[in-house]
PDB file of C-alpha atoms in Angstrom:
ATOM      1  CA  MET A   1     -81.701  27.073  47.804  1.00 46.00           C
ATOM      2  CA  ALA A   2     -81.276  30.768  47.015  1.00 50.00           C
ATOM      3  CA  SER A   3     -77.518  30.237  46.992  1.00 51.00           C
ATOM      4  CA  SER A   4     -77.791  27.543  44.328  1.00 52.00           C
ATOM      5  CA  SER A   5     -79.891  29.823  42.125  1.00 53.00           C
ATOM      6  CA  SER A   6     -77.389  32.649  42.494  1.00 53.00           C
ATOM      7  CA  SER A   7     -74.535  30.368  41.457  1.00 55.00           C
ATOM      8  CA  SER A   8     -76.331  29.403  38.255  1.00 54.00           C
ATOM      9  CA  SER A   9     -77.186  33.031  37.514  1.00 53.00           C
ATOM     10  CA  PHE A  10     -73.592  34.233  37.916  1.00 52.00           C
ATOM     11  CA  LEU A  11     -72.408  31.341  35.743  1.00 54.00           C
ATOM     12  CA  VAL A  12     -74.853  32.188  32.974  1.00 54.00           C
ATOM     13  CA  SER A  13     -73.868  35.868  32.919  1.00 53.00           C
ATOM     14  CA  PRO A  14     -70.692  36.564  34.915  1.00 55.00           C
ATOM     15  CA  SER A  15     -70.554  40.014  33.321  1.00 57.00           C
ATOM     16  CA  PRO A  16     -73.017  41.962  35.520  1.00 58.00           C
ATOM     17  CA  PRO A  17     -72.262  40.184  38.837  1.00 56.00           C
ATOM     18  CA  THR A  18     -68.555  41.021  38.798  1.00 58.00           C
ATOM     19  CA  GLY A  19     -68.497  41.301  42.592  1.00 61.00           C
ATOM     20  CA  ASN A  20     -69.933  37.807  42.950  1.00 62.00           C
ATOM     21  CA  ASN A  21     -67.370  36.372  40.558  1.00 61.00           C
ATOM     22  CA  ARG A  22     -64.529  37.867  42.559  1.00 63.00           C
ATOM     23  CA  ARG A  23     -65.977  36.546  45.800  1.00 63.00           C
ATOM     24  CA  ILE A  24     -66.205  32.998  44.392  1.00 60.00           C
ATOM     25  CA  GLU A  25     -62.622  33.175  43.165  1.00 60.00           C
ATOM     26  CA  LEU A  26     -61.447  34.196  46.624  1.00 58.00           C
ATOM     27  CA  ALA A  27     -63.421  31.397  48.270  1.00 54.00           C
ATOM     28  CA  GLY A  28     -62.009  28.890  45.790  1.00 50.00           C
TER      29      GLY A  28
END
């Protein structure tokens, strides 16, 4: 469940979580 919440958070503000954004792009 925590993963789902994180996804929404990064989507709402992909500015602060730059690392997360990059990770998602790599996975995709």
